[in-house]
Amino acid sequence: MNQKLVRTKACQEHQAIWKRYLSNHNRKQLSGFRRMLRSSENQPWQPATESSAQPHDEPAPEVQYATYFMPHRFYCVETICAPCGVVIAWAKFARSESPTHIMEFLETVYPTEESHPDYICIDKACLVLSHSIASGSWERWSRTSRFIVDAYHYINHRVTDYLCRTWCNPAPLDGSAPNLVILDYDKHGQPYYKRAFNTQACEQLNAWLGGFESILRKMTVGNFNWFLHTMLFYHTQMVLEKQTKRESSRSDDGNDDSSDDSD
Amino acid sequence: MDVDSPVARDVTMAVVDGIVFGPPVCNILPLKTITYFFYSTVLMTIVPLSWQMQEVECFVLCMNRNMEPDVIFKDA
């Protein structure tokens, strides 16, 4: 095994790589180009960023890092929400948002069949479904749950993907999932179909969480966990308060109507 | 199944999604293992953190009440 040279993190053979790393990550350089340019806006002559967003209807490629001179980051924070916006659980995924990790997360949060939700809405539901079938866990999950793609991402999934179109449609109009589509009437009294659930709840939560990204990125793991958990706790309380207010105003309206009728 | 049947129940849904950001991975392996084991998946209802929240909430309320007379722009 090659020995590291003193005051460096590389052996003699890889000193060139170490020097290049140092020059790209010194304080002036790093604070400068990280602040000025986002990762997608790098010029061709600047060092390529190692992380990139993964497509949600294709298997994630294995990320190969050029060097391990500094600790890498957790890839993402995964959240589970109820359609009303209440946060049920969250987890950090170390390297990728892969179907394997998503299934492990779901198994942890919903360990028994009784606790399984009827529908699990994920942007890459078709991939998770394929993985679940291949790994054998679908036998258990199929008794209680269905995986569906959220309405926003479904339009970007391939039309030719038979599995996705048949089993992961968030609002099938052929009557195969009457719980997902309900009939409503517009202001002219015309009937129309609408989605029964808000499948964008997590997307909306993540858009809100994104505002804290710049603070969270600079925290240690412990602080990160605490801060994120606190924010999600307060968010959930706020959502519950709003629901209570809405319910009480509805019941007040109902009481007013009934008293008007009796008058 | 008839909706009036006693075994009928509400339809439940869980929405799962990820946002790409995270803290740096810790370099110390035992600490990393412990951190991953205890903090990787956090259920909002059962973890000790939720208990801590109760204390924090009381603390914030008390702090707000104590600060109230000193807030300069209270009537602004």
XYZ file of C-alpha atoms in Angstrom:
339
model
C 0.000 0.000 0.000
C 1.354 3.425 -0.913
C 2.007 5.800 1.959
C 0.502 9.294 2.031
C 3.041 12.088 1.818
C 3.280 14.351 4.844
C 0.677 17.164 4.907
C -1.136 15.737 1.925
C -3.868 13.163 1.462
C -2.289 11.385 -1.517
C 0.724 9.218 -2.272
C 3.604 10.233 -4.502
C 1.883 8.798 -7.565
C -1.285 10.864 -7.089
C 0.275 14.151 -6.043
C -0.827 15.813 -9.278
C -4.459 14.966 -8.528
C -4.084 16.239 -4.946
C -2.602 19.551 -6.162
C -5.403 19.966 -8.693
C -7.944 19.253 -5.941
C -6.302 21.829 -3.668
C -6.256 24.489 -6.355
C -9.942 23.872 -7.151
C -10.978 23.786 -3.493
C -8.972 26.576 -1.913
C -10.984 29.149 -0.036
C -10.921 31.871 -2.675
C -11.732 29.602 -5.588
C -14.456 27.606 -3.824
C -16.374 30.480 -2.303
C -16.090 32.360 -5.581
C -17.399 29.967 -8.158
C -19.863 28.186 -5.876
C -21.557 31.456 -5.079
C -21.504 32.879 -8.580
C -22.385 29.848 -10.651
C -24.816 27.069 -10.021
C -23.684 23.529 -10.804
C -25.598 23.398 -14.089
C -24.021 26.647 -15.258
C -20.394 25.473 -15.154
C -18.296 26.433 -18.142
C -16.592 23.631 -20.128
C -13.148 24.498 -18.752
C -14.290 24.435 -15.123
C -14.265 21.224 -13.078
C -17.371 19.137 -13.636
C -19.632 18.704 -10.635
C -19.901 15.141 -9.407
C -23.537 15.155 -8.375
C -26.491 15.534 -10.693
C -30.229 15.068 -10.418
C -31.384 11.578 -11.323
C -34.091 10.942 -13.927
C -37.177 9.538 -12.240
C -38.247 6.965 -14.823
C -34.827 5.445 -15.509
C -32.549 3.392 -13.251
C -30.017 5.622 -11.488
C -26.425 5.166 -12.657
C -23.814 4.249 -10.067
C -21.987 7.456 -9.152
C -18.214 7.167 -9.435
C -16.314 9.832 -7.544
C -12.953 10.938 -8.893
C -11.429 11.425 -5.444
C -12.309 10.823 -1.808
C -10.261 13.677 -0.353
C -13.256 15.160 1.453
C -16.441 13.592 2.869
C -19.321 13.498 0.454
C -22.870 14.518 1.200
C -26.032 12.564 1.694
C -27.695 12.549 -1.701
C -31.211 13.546 -0.719
C -33.884 13.825 1.930
C -36.906 11.633 1.292
C -40.243 12.541 2.863
C -43.556 10.711 3.221
C -46.641 12.925 3.422
C -50.343 12.390 3.662
C -52.202 14.110 0.778
C -53.407 16.777 3.250
C -49.781 17.839 3.853
C -49.105 16.181 7.210
C -45.552 14.812 7.271
C -45.448 11.143 8.266
C -41.718 10.385 8.103
C -38.463 11.516 6.572
C -35.118 9.886 5.859
C -31.738 10.715 4.391
C -30.590 8.651 1.422
C -26.836 8.375 1.260
C -25.968 7.827 -2.399
C -29.052 7.727 -4.560
C -32.827 7.825 -4.564
C -32.995 4.251 -5.798
C -36.089 1.997 -5.752
C -34.245 -0.293 -3.306
C -33.832 2.541 -0.809
C -37.427 3.680 -1.301
C -38.726 0.155 -0.625
C -36.541 -0.139 2.497
C -37.874 3.231 3.678
C -41.469 2.112 3.099
C -40.820 -1.197 4.883
C -39.469 0.724 7.890
C -42.373 3.167 8.076
C -45.089 0.612 7.283
C -43.834 -2.640 8.818
C -47.160 -4.475 8.981
C -49.829 -5.112 6.379
C -52.407 -3.336 8.526
C -50.336 -0.159 8.446
C -49.891 -0.155 4.634
C -51.619 2.745 2.866
C -53.949 1.893 -0.019
C -52.036 4.037 -2.496
C -48.375 5.008 -2.525
C -47.677 7.920 -4.798
C -44.061 8.330 -5.999
C -42.561 10.130 -8.976
C -40.796 6.896 -9.985
C -43.581 4.491 -8.998
C -43.150 2.349 -12.133
C -39.500 1.709 -11.237
C -40.364 0.955 -7.623
C -43.106 -1.420 -8.800
C -40.671 -3.218 -11.137
C -38.131 -3.498 -8.339
C -40.747 -4.748 -5.891
C -41.904 -7.435 -8.354
C -38.306 -8.488 -9.068
C -37.353 -8.630 -5.384
C -40.464 -10.569 -4.375
C -41.836 -7.983 -1.926
C -44.738 -7.216 -4.273
C -46.516 -10.389 -3.130
C -46.938 -8.776 0.273
C -47.555 -5.206 -0.878
C -50.013 -6.148 -3.638
C -52.510 -7.404 -1.035
C -52.940 -3.920 0.408
C -51.416 -1.233 -1.797
C -50.938 0.146 -5.286
C -48.059 2.278 -6.528
C -49.052 5.284 -8.608
C -47.054 8.060 -10.241
C -47.907 11.597 -9.138
C -49.904 13.682 -11.570
C -47.065 16.139 -12.310
C -44.470 13.505 -13.256
C -46.884 11.129 -14.998
C -47.018 13.299 -18.133
C -43.236 12.925 -18.508
C -43.230 9.138 -18.300
C -43.018 7.181 -21.518
C -46.354 6.497 -23.234
C -44.910 3.193 -24.462
C -44.217 1.982 -20.918
C -47.028 -0.563 -20.588
C -46.419 -1.257 -16.884
C -46.499 2.447 -16.014
C -49.597 3.235 -18.098
C -51.546 0.209 -16.863
C -50.683 0.046 -13.169
C -49.338 3.465 -12.154
C -51.884 5.840 -13.695
C -52.800 8.422 -11.017
C -56.275 9.083 -12.469
C -57.544 6.301 -14.765
C -60.840 7.217 -16.409
C -61.737 3.623 -17.331
C -63.236 3.023 -13.897
C -60.390 0.769 -12.739
C -59.646 2.978 -9.696
C -62.851 4.793 -8.674
C -61.223 5.951 -5.434
C -58.754 8.121 -7.346
C -61.236 9.992 -9.549
C -64.355 11.715 -8.315
C -67.188 13.521 -10.071
C -67.658 17.202 -9.311
C -69.686 20.053 -10.784
C -68.414 23.404 -12.013
C -70.175 26.737 -11.380
C -72.404 26.177 -14.435
C -73.531 22.844 -13.061
C -71.577 20.854 -15.630
C -70.115 17.573 -14.293
C -66.380 16.953 -14.592
C -63.886 14.430 -13.241
C -61.238 15.526 -10.795
C -58.492 13.820 -8.782
C -59.617 12.746 -5.330
C -56.195 13.239 -3.714
C -53.518 15.868 -3.844
C -50.586 13.843 -5.205
C -48.375 16.947 -5.137
C -48.277 17.215 -1.333
C -44.646 16.125 -1.066
C -43.624 18.265 -4.026
C -45.189 21.283 -2.294
C -43.466 20.383 0.975
C -40.123 20.025 -0.793
C -40.568 23.380 -2.512
C -40.998 24.904 0.952
C -38.046 22.952 2.374
C -35.900 24.111 -0.527
C -35.900 27.577 1.027
C -33.801 26.261 3.904
C -31.279 24.512 1.676
C -28.558 27.124 1.999
C -28.718 26.894 5.820
C -29.022 23.133 5.939
C -26.105 22.477 3.595
C -23.663 23.985 6.060
C -24.805 21.965 9.075
C -23.400 18.841 10.640
C -25.499 15.686 10.589
C -26.813 16.196 14.148
C -27.777 19.824 13.599
C -29.254 18.979 10.218
C -31.480 16.273 11.754
C -32.634 18.513 14.560
C -33.326 21.553 12.396
C -35.134 19.620 9.686
C -37.188 17.712 12.214
C -38.137 20.940 14.010
C -39.219 22.591 10.771
C -41.262 19.568 9.731
C -42.818 19.361 13.195
C -43.941 22.996 13.062
C -45.106 22.578 9.469
C -47.256 19.601 10.478
C -48.718 21.512 13.406
C -49.545 24.417 11.094
C -51.267 22.085 8.617
C -53.303 20.483 11.413
C -54.316 23.898 12.755
C -55.479 24.980 9.283
C -57.518 21.790 8.949
C -59.140 22.335 12.340
C -60.038 25.925 11.412
C -61.467 24.797 8.080
C -63.517 22.083 9.765
C -64.844 24.482 12.397
C -65.781 27.107 9.778
C -67.568 24.416 7.769
C -69.505 23.229 10.801
C -70.372 26.877 11.631
C -71.693 27.370 8.076
C -73.703 24.174 8.407
C -75.197 25.352 11.695
C -76.051 28.750 10.176
C -77.778 27.061 7.234
C -79.774 24.780 9.485
C -80.805 27.694 11.745
C -81.822 29.682 8.640
C -83.921 26.755 7.494
C -85.595 26.456 10.869
C -86.342 30.188 10.812
C -68.055 -3.615 -1.368
C -70.884 -1.353 -0.325
C -69.723 1.900 1.311
C -72.276 1.390 4.066
C -70.786 -1.989 4.891
C -69.228 -2.106 8.378
C -65.898 -3.312 6.916
C -65.631 -0.357 4.503
C -63.079 2.246 5.517
C -61.468 5.447 4.279
C -58.984 5.232 1.419
C -55.463 6.137 2.551
C -52.618 7.466 0.487
C -48.940 8.156 1.201
C -47.066 10.554 -1.067
C -43.315 9.936 -1.269
C -40.783 12.303 -2.783
C -37.195 13.410 -2.336
C -35.342 16.695 -2.406
C -31.705 16.719 -3.441
C -29.741 18.095 -0.525
C -28.118 16.647 2.553
C -25.450 17.172 5.188
C -21.858 16.023 4.659
C -21.327 12.370 5.485
C -19.376 12.061 8.745
C -15.835 10.738 8.436
C -15.719 8.823 11.700
C -17.004 5.350 10.895
C -18.474 4.272 14.289
C -20.217 7.623 14.697
C -21.457 7.383 11.117
C -22.876 3.908 11.772
C -24.617 5.016 14.978
C -25.952 8.161 13.324
C -27.271 6.169 10.377
C -28.823 3.567 12.664
C -30.635 6.027 14.905
C -31.359 8.962 12.642
C -31.642 7.595 9.122
C -35.383 7.093 9.116
C -37.329 9.410 11.350
C -40.962 8.725 12.065
C -42.654 11.949 13.041
C -44.651 10.291 15.783
C -42.369 7.990 17.765
C -38.777 9.241 17.794
C -37.281 10.891 20.884
C -36.872 14.055 18.811
C -40.623 14.490 18.914
C -40.481 14.480 22.701
C -37.795 17.128 22.581
C -40.087 19.239 20.426
C -42.571 19.512 23.297
C -39.880 21.029 25.502
C -38.691 23.328 22.746
C -42.203 24.530 22.111
C -42.725 25.458 25.773
C -39.351 27.154 25.798
C -40.193 29.222 22.703
C -43.562 30.217 24.183
C -41.948 31.311 27.465
C -39.251 33.179 25.582
C -41.815 35.008 23.456
C -43.806 36.016 26.539
C -40.703 37.228 28.332
C -39.587 39.199 25.307
C -42.926 40.838 24.724
C -42.474 44.033 26.834
C -39.056 44.618 25.250
C -40.142 44.451 21.642
C -39.519 47.920 20.260
C -41.672 47.833 17.162
C -44.606 46.124 18.784
C -47.106 48.835 17.877
C -45.531 49.722 14.544
